[in-house]
C-alpha positions as CSV (number, residue, x, y, z in Angstrom):
1,M,-11.0,-3.1,-5.1
2,M,-12.9,-5.4,-3.0
3,Y,-12.6,-8.9,-1.8
4,I,-14.4,-10.9,-4.4
5,E,-12.4,-8.8,-7.2
6,A,-9.0,-9.1,-5.4
7,E,-9.4,-12.8,-5.0
8,A,-10.1,-13.1,-9.1
9,A,-7.2,-11.0,-9.7
10,F,-4.9,-12.8,-7.8
11,G,-6.2,-15.7,-9.0
12,Q,-5.6,-14.5,-12.6
13,A,-1.8,-13.7,-11.3
14,A,-1.7,-17.3,-9.9
15,E,-2.3,-18.8,-13.4
16,A,0.0,-16.7,-15.3
17,D,2.6,-17.3,-12.7
18,P,2.2,-20.5,-10.6
19,D,5.4,-19.9,-8.6
20,C,4.1,-16.0,-7.7
21,A,4.1,-16.4,-3.8
22,M,2.1,-13.2,-3.5
23,A,-0.4,-14.2,-5.7
24,Q,-1.3,-17.1,-3.2
25,W,-0.9,-14.5,-0.4
26,G,-3.5,-12.1,-1.9
27,I,-5.9,-15.2,-2.3
28,A,-5.4,-16.5,1.1
29,M,-5.8,-12.6,2.3
30,A,-8.7,-12.1,0.5
31,N,-10.5,-14.9,2.3
32,F,-11.1,-13.4,5.7
33,H,-12.3,-9.8,6.4
34,P,-10.3,-8.4,9.7
35,L,-12.6,-5.5,10.4
36,W,-16.2,-7.2,9.4
37,P,-18.5,-8.8,11.9
38,G,-19.0,-12.4,11.8
39,T,-16.3,-15.2,10.7
40,P,-15.4,-16.2,7.3
41,S,-17.6,-18.9,5.3
42,E,-16.8,-22.4,4.7
43,A,-16.0,-21.8,1.3
44,E,-13.9,-18.8,2.1
45,T,-12.0,-20.9,5.0
46,A,-11.4,-23.5,2.4
47,R,-9.9,-21.4,-0.3
48,G,-7.7,-19.7,2.1
49,N,-6.5,-22.9,3.3
50,D,-5.8,-24.1,0.2
51,A,-3.9,-20.7,-0.8
52,A,-1.9,-21.0,2.7
53,G,-1.1,-24.5,1.8
54,R,0.7,-23.6,-1.4
55,L,2.3,-20.8,0.4
56,A,3.9,-23.4,2.6
57,T,5.8,-24.9,-0.4
58,M,7.1,-21.3,-2.1
59,T,10.1,-19.2,-1.5
60,P,9.1,-15.7,-1.5
61,G,11.4,-13.5,-3.7
62,S,12.2,-10.7,-0.7
63,D,12.5,-10.2,2.8
64,L,9.1,-8.2,2.9
65,E,7.3,-10.8,0.9
66,Q,8.5,-13.2,3.3
67,A,7.0,-11.2,6.0
68,L,3.9,-10.7,4.6
69,V,3.6,-14.6,3.9
70,D,4.5,-15.2,7.3
71,A,1.7,-13.2,8.3
72,A,-0.8,-15.1,6.2
73,A,0.1,-18.2,7.1
74,A,-0.1,-17.1,11.0
75,F,-3.6,-16.8,10.4
76,Y,-4.1,-20.2,8.8
77,A,-2.2,-22.1,11.0
78,P,-4.0,-25.4,12.4
79,D,-3.6,-24.8,16.0
80,H,-5.6,-22.0,16.4
81,D,-8.9,-22.2,19.0
82,G,-11.5,-20.4,17.1
83,Y,-11.6,-17.0,14.7
84,P,-10.5,-14.3,17.3
85,A,-7.1,-16.5,18.2
86,R,-6.4,-16.5,14.5
87,L,-7.0,-13.1,14.0
88,A,-4.9,-12.2,16.8
89,A,-2.0,-14.6,15.4
90,W,-2.1,-12.6,12.3
91,A,-2.3,-9.1,13.8
92,E,0.8,-9.8,15.7
93,A,2.6,-11.1,12.8
94,Q,1.7,-8.5,10.6
95,Q,3.1,-5.7,12.8
96,T,6.1,-7.9,12.8
97,A,6.3,-7.3,9.2
98,H,5.9,-3.7,9.8
99,E,8.7,-3.7,12.2
100,R,11.1,-5.3,10.0
101,N,10.0,-3.3,7.3
102,P,9.4,0.2,8.8
103,D,9.9,2.1,5.2
104,N,7.4,0.1,3.3
105,I,3.9,2.1,3.1
106,D,2.0,-0.9,2.4
107,A,3.4,-3.2,5.6
108,A,2.6,0.2,7.6
109,A,-1.1,0.0,6.2
110,L,-1.4,-3.3,6.8
111,A,-0.1,-3.3,10.6
112,A,-2.7,-0.5,11.2
113,L,-5.5,-2.7,9.9
114,A,-4.4,-5.3,12.3
115,R,-4.6,-3.0,15.3
116,L,-7.8,-1.7,14.3
117,A,-9.0,-5.6,13.8
118,T,-7.7,-6.4,17.3
119,A,-8.4,-3.1,19.6
120,P,-10.6,-4.0,22.7
121,G,-14.2,-2.6,23.0
122,G,-15.5,0.5,25.4
123,A,-13.5,3.5,25.5
124,E,-10.2,2.0,25.2
125,R,-11.0,1.1,21.5
126,F,-11.2,5.4,20.9
127,E,-7.5,5.6,22.4
128,V,-6.3,2.6,19.9
129,N,-8.1,4.4,17.3
130,A,-6.7,7.6,17.7
131,R,-2.8,6.1,17.9
132,V,-3.5,4.1,15.1
133,G,-5.0,7.4,13.1
134,D,-1.8,9.5,14.0
135,A,0.2,6.8,12.6
136,L,-2.2,6.7,9.4
137,D,-2.1,10.5,9.3
138,A,1.6,10.5,8.8
139,L,1.4,7.6,6.2
140,H,-1.1,9.7,4.4
141,E,1.2,12.8,4.1
142,T,4.0,10.5,2.6
143,A,1.4,8.4,0.1
144,P,-1.6,10.9,-0.2
145,E,-3.4,8.4,-2.8
146,H,-2.6,5.2,-1.3
147,P,-6.2,3.7,-1.0
148,G,-5.3,1.6,1.8
149,V,-4.2,4.6,4.0
150,I,-7.4,6.5,3.4
151,H,-9.5,3.4,3.8
152,Y,-8.5,2.5,7.2
153,A,-8.2,5.9,8.4
154,I,-12.0,6.2,7.8
155,H,-12.4,3.0,9.9
156,A,-10.1,4.5,12.6
157,Y,-12.2,7.7,12.8
158,D,-15.8,6.0,12.3
159,N,-16.5,6.6,15.9
160,P,-18.4,9.8,18.0
161,P,-15.2,11.3,19.3
162,L,-12.9,10.8,16.4
163,K,-15.4,11.5,13.4
164,E,-14.2,15.4,12.4
165,R,-10.5,13.6,12.0
166,G,-12.1,11.4,9.4
167,L,-13.6,14.3,7.0
168,P,-10.4,14.8,5.1
169,Y,-10.4,11.3,4.1
170,A,-14.2,11.2,3.4
171,E,-14.0,14.0,0.8
172,I,-11.1,12.1,-1.5
173,Y,-11.7,8.2,-1.2
174,D,-14.4,8.5,-4.0
175,K,-12.1,10.3,-6.1
176,A,-9.2,7.5,-5.0
177,A,-11.3,4.6,-6.3
178,P,-13.8,6.2,-8.2
179,E,-15.4,2.4,-9.9
180,A,-15.3,0.7,-6.4
181,A,-18.5,0.3,-4.9
182,H,-17.1,-0.2,-1.1
183,A,-14.9,3.0,-1.8
184,L,-17.6,5.0,-2.8
185,H,-19.7,3.9,0.4
186,M,-16.8,4.0,2.9
187,P,-16.8,8.0,3.2
188,A,-20.6,7.8,4.1
189,H,-19.7,6.1,7.5
190,I,-18.0,9.8,8.3
191,Y,-20.9,11.4,6.9
192,T,-23.2,9.2,9.0
193,R,-21.5,10.1,12.2
194,T,-21.5,13.8,11.2
195,G,-25.4,13.6,10.2
196,D,-24.7,14.9,6.3
197,W,-27.3,12.8,4.8
198,A,-27.2,14.3,1.5
199,K,-23.8,13.5,1.1
200,S,-24.3,10.0,2.6
201,I,-27.1,9.3,0.1
202,D,-25.0,10.7,-2.8
203,L,-22.4,8.5,-2.1
204,N,-24.3,5.3,-1.4
205,R,-26.2,5.9,-4.4
206,R,-23.2,5.6,-6.6
207,S,-22.0,2.5,-4.9
208,A,-25.1,0.6,-5.2
209,E,-24.9,1.4,-8.9
210,A,-21.3,0.3,-8.9
211,A,-22.2,-3.0,-7.0
212,L,-24.8,-3.8,-9.4
213,D,-22.5,-3.1,-12.4
214,T,-19.7,-5.3,-11.4
215,S,-22.1,-8.1,-9.8
216,G,-22.1,-11.5,-11.8
217,D,-24.4,-14.4,-10.9
218,V,-25.0,-13.0,-7.3
219,I,-25.5,-9.3,-6.4
220,Q,-22.5,-8.5,-4.2
221,S,-23.6,-7.4,-0.8
222,H,-22.2,-3.9,-1.2
223,Y,-25.5,-2.8,-3.1
224,A,-27.7,-3.8,0.0
225,H,-25.4,-2.4,2.6
226,A,-25.3,0.8,0.4
227,V,-29.3,0.6,0.4
228,D,-29.6,0.2,3.9
229,Y,-27.4,3.3,4.4
230,M,-29.6,5.1,2.0
231,V,-32.7,4.2,3.7
232,Y,-31.6,5.5,6.8
233,G,-30.5,8.9,5.2
234,H,-33.6,9.1,3.4
235,L,-35.6,8.5,6.8
236,Q,-33.6,11.5,8.5
237,M,-34.4,13.8,5.7
238,G,-38.3,13.0,5.9
239,Q,-38.2,11.2,2.7
240,A,-40.1,8.0,3.6
241,E,-41.5,7.1,0.6
242,E,-38.1,7.3,-1.2
243,A,-36.7,5.0,1.7
244,A,-39.9,2.8,0.9
245,R,-39.1,2.4,-2.5
246,L,-35.7,1.3,-2.1
247,V,-36.5,-1.4,0.7
248,D,-39.1,-2.7,-2.0
249,E,-36.4,-2.8,-4.5
250,M,-33.9,-4.4,-2.6
251,L,-36.2,-7.1,-1.3
252,A,-37.5,-8.0,-4.9
253,I,-33.8,-9.0,-5.8
254,D,-33.6,-13.0,-5.4
255,N,-29.8,-13.4,-5.9
256,H,-28.3,-11.4,-2.9
257,Q,-25.1,-12.3,-1.8
258,A,-25.4,-14.6,1.4
259,S,-22.9,-13.0,3.6
260,F,-23.2,-11.1,6.8
261,G,-23.3,-7.6,5.3
262,G,-26.2,-8.5,3.0
263,A,-27.9,-10.2,5.7
264,Y,-27.7,-7.2,7.7
265,A,-29.1,-4.7,5.5
266,L,-31.9,-6.9,4.0
267,A,-33.0,-7.5,8.0
268,A,-32.4,-3.9,9.3
269,A,-33.9,-1.8,6.2
270,P,-37.6,-3.0,6.4
271,V,-37.3,-2.7,10.1
272,R,-35.8,0.7,10.4
273,L,-38.3,1.6,7.9
274,L,-41.4,0.9,10.3
275,L,-39.8,1.7,13.9
276,E,-38.6,5.4,12.7
277,Q,-41.9,6.2,11.6
278,E,-43.4,4.7,14.7
279,N,-45.8,2.2,12.6
280,W,-46.1,0.0,15.6
281,A,-49.0,-2.4,14.7
282,E,-47.1,-2.8,11.3
283,A,-43.7,-3.9,13.4
284,A,-46.1,-6.1,15.6
285,A,-47.5,-7.9,12.6
286,L,-44.1,-8.6,10.7
287,S,-44.0,-12.1,9.5
288,P,-41.1,-14.2,11.0
289,D,-40.3,-15.2,7.4
290,M,-37.2,-13.5,5.7
291,H,-35.6,-13.2,2.4
292,G,-35.0,-16.3,0.5
293,A,-31.4,-15.7,-0.3
294,I,-29.9,-15.5,3.0
295,P,-29.4,-18.7,5.6
296,W,-30.5,-16.7,8.5
297,E,-29.4,-19.5,11.0
298,N,-26.3,-18.2,10.1
299,F,-26.7,-14.6,11.3
300,P,-28.8,-14.8,14.6
301,Q,-27.9,-11.4,15.3
302,T,-29.9,-9.9,12.3
303,V,-32.8,-12.2,13.1
304,A,-32.9,-10.6,16.4
305,M,-33.8,-7.4,14.8
306,R,-36.8,-8.6,13.5
307,W,-37.8,-10.0,16.5
308,F,-37.0,-6.7,18.1
309,A,-39.2,-4.7,16.0
310,K,-42.1,-7.1,16.4
311,G,-41.7,-7.2,20.3
312,L,-41.5,-3.5,20.6
313,G,-44.0,-3.1,18.0
314,A,-46.2,-5.2,20.1
315,A,-45.6,-4.1,23.5
316,R,-46.4,-0.1,22.1
317,T,-49.6,-1.6,21.3
318,D,-50.7,-3.4,24.2
319,D,-50.3,-6.6,22.9
320,V,-48.3,-8.1,26.0
321,E,-48.3,-11.7,24.8
322,T,-47.0,-11.2,21.4
323,A,-44.2,-8.9,23.1
324,R,-43.5,-11.4,25.8
325,A,-43.2,-14.3,23.1
326,A,-40.5,-11.9,21.1
327,V,-38.6,-11.7,24.2
328,E,-38.4,-15.8,24.3
329,K,-37.2,-15.7,20.8
330,L,-34.7,-12.8,21.4
331,G,-33.2,-14.8,24.4
332,S,-32.8,-17.8,22.2
333,L,-31.0,-15.7,19.3
334,R,-28.8,-14.0,22.3
335,D,-27.8,-17.3,23.7
336,A,-26.9,-18.8,20.2
337,M,-24.6,-15.6,19.4
338,R,-22.8,-16.3,23.2
339,E,-22.1,-19.7,21.9
340,D,-20.6,-18.7,18.8
341,G,-18.6,-16.1,20.4
342,Q,-20.8,-13.1,19.2
343,D,-20.2,-11.2,22.4
344,Y,-21.0,-7.6,20.9
345,W,-24.0,-8.9,19.2
346,A,-25.3,-11.0,22.2
347,R,-24.9,-7.7,24.3
348,L,-27.0,-5.4,22.0
349,T,-29.6,-8.3,21.8
350,E,-29.8,-8.2,25.6
351,G,-30.5,-4.3,25.2
352,Q,-33.4,-5.4,22.8
353,I,-34.6,-7.8,25.3
354,L,-34.7,-5.0,28.3
355,T,-36.4,-2.5,25.9
356,V,-39.4,-4.9,24.8
357,E,-39.4,-5.9,28.7
358,A,-39.2,-2.5,29.6
359,W,-42.5,-1.6,27.3
360,V,-44.4,-4.5,28.5
361,E,-43.7,-3.2,31.9
362,L,-45.0,0.2,30.9
363,A,-48.4,-1.4,29.2
364,E,-49.0,-3.0,32.5
365,G,-48.5,0.0,34.5
366,N,-45.1,-0.4,36.2
367,G,-43.6,2.8,35.4
368,D,-40.8,2.5,37.7
369,A,-39.6,-1.0,36.6
370,A,-40.1,0.3,33.0
371,L,-37.6,3.2,33.5
372,T,-35.0,0.8,35.2
373,K,-35.2,-1.7,32.2
374,Q,-35.1,1.0,29.2
375,R,-32.4,3.0,31.1
376,A,-30.2,-0.2,31.6
377,A,-31.0,-0.8,27.6
378,A,-29.6,2.4,26.6
379,D,-26.6,2.4,28.8
380,L,-25.8,-1.1,27.6
381,E,-26.4,-0.1,23.8
382,D,-24.4,3.4,24.3
383,E,-21.3,1.5,25.7
384,A,-21.2,-1.2,23.0
385,G,-21.4,1.5,20.2
386,K,-22.6,1.1,16.7
387,S,-20.9,-1.7,14.2
388,P,-19.6,-0.2,10.9
389,V,-22.3,-2.8,9.3
390,T,-25.1,-0.3,10.3
391,P,-25.8,3.3,9.8
392,G,-27.6,3.2,13.2
393,H,-29.5,1.0,15.5
394,V,-32.7,0.4,14.0
395,L,-34.3,2.3,17.0
396,P,-31.8,3.7,19.8
397,A,-32.3,3.0,23.1
398,R,-31.8,6.1,24.6
399,E,-34.3,7.6,22.1
400,L,-36.9,5.0,23.6
401,F,-35.8,5.8,26.8
402,G,-36.8,9.6,25.9
403,D,-40.0,8.2,24.4
404,M,-40.6,6.5,28.2
405,L,-39.8,9.8,30.0
406,S,-42.3,12.0,28.3
407,A,-44.8,8.9,28.3
408,L,-44.6,9.2,32.2
409,G,-44.8,13.1,32.2
410,R,-41.1,13.7,32.5
411,P,-40.4,16.2,29.5
412,D,-37.3,17.6,30.9
413,D,-35.8,14.1,31.4
414,A,-37.0,13.3,28.3
415,L,-35.4,16.1,26.4
416,E,-32.3,15.2,28.1
417,A,-32.4,11.5,26.6
418,Y,-32.9,13.2,23.2
419,R,-30.1,15.4,23.5
420,A,-27.9,12.7,24.5
421,T,-29.0,10.6,21.6
422,L,-28.0,13.5,19.4
423,A,-24.8,13.7,20.7
424,L,-23.8,10.1,19.6
425,S,-26.0,10.5,16.4
426,P,-26.5,14.2,14.9
427,N,-29.1,15.0,13.0
428,R,-31.5,12.3,13.8
429,A,-34.8,13.3,12.8
430,R,-36.9,11.7,15.5
431,S,-35.1,13.1,18.3
432,L,-34.9,16.6,16.7
433,A,-38.6,16.5,16.3
434,K,-39.0,15.7,19.7
435,L,-37.1,18.5,20.9
436,E,-39.5,20.9,19.0
């Protein structure tokens, strides 16, 4: 079950039994998304606060319910300084709920979610994810069909060093919840990591269909999210026409859900379609205007992809003036992300800035400066890693480093860069082609 449907179901339970504390707990929990990038919308925050207010007047029916209610209340407490503090407070209380109820599967699964949501960045994240994965593996032995355990295990293993441990969960999740769009999509996180494009495409096709079938007045963001993954997969299989058809079909829909997931897909898919095929002139000519369903000012990290494509396309067609204008715009978007506490996305945007600057340097004949900047962009992007919201960076900086080395007459070093790209993103068509 997904957040929108979950909130509706808990709402029905609250109507049927106004004194049911767990119904209000469910509404409160459905209005923040621990593993999603960004923060809850104003409407979600208002609904969550309303449910938390009702919870404060209720008496849960057991110690377990009280512990879960306390965790939700910790998130919505009024004295937090920003979303990360709220998330940390919830995670600590969720861990306490598990410690007080060590034999309860749901409490254990939610505690695992809390640990994943608050894991640090960099290499330490892999260590935390591995330990959380160990705990989820043990839970799976006890409750092999528990959808939360399967779901969170896929998230734990959605990274290069742990991806193989995610395969057993990827193979069963679509059967555990065969009509849930997000459950149909989630195994594709692992198959994208392993480069199994056919499986990823099939699962995301089913996910997109399920999202359309269950959408009401607006098309759930699960549809666009699945389409972006499909577009990526088709491009890796050399099926550019099908990828373009999917992009056109998605962009033709007027009533997309105005969420981060939808915004990301609507921004990324058209851009990756151009960049993966090296359509530099078309990328340089991209209009700043984007899909009308999204309040783009709320999602600067998605707008940045458009300006990155425009700047890179311009630099690679020797339009230095347009490229520099794109760098300036990217800088303002990066600053907005920093002010909003979106440090991960600000770092990725810094990498995009370095990449465009690198290709401007190359266009102006400054090979050494170009390589220095592109290497820095690749190191930064590799260290940051890929967010689950995307099947892959719209064009990996390490791969572009290989392009630059090749352009400067260093084929052996270029091959090393392409192999490094494939180590993180197996079966990427563009890097494979460069190795031939």
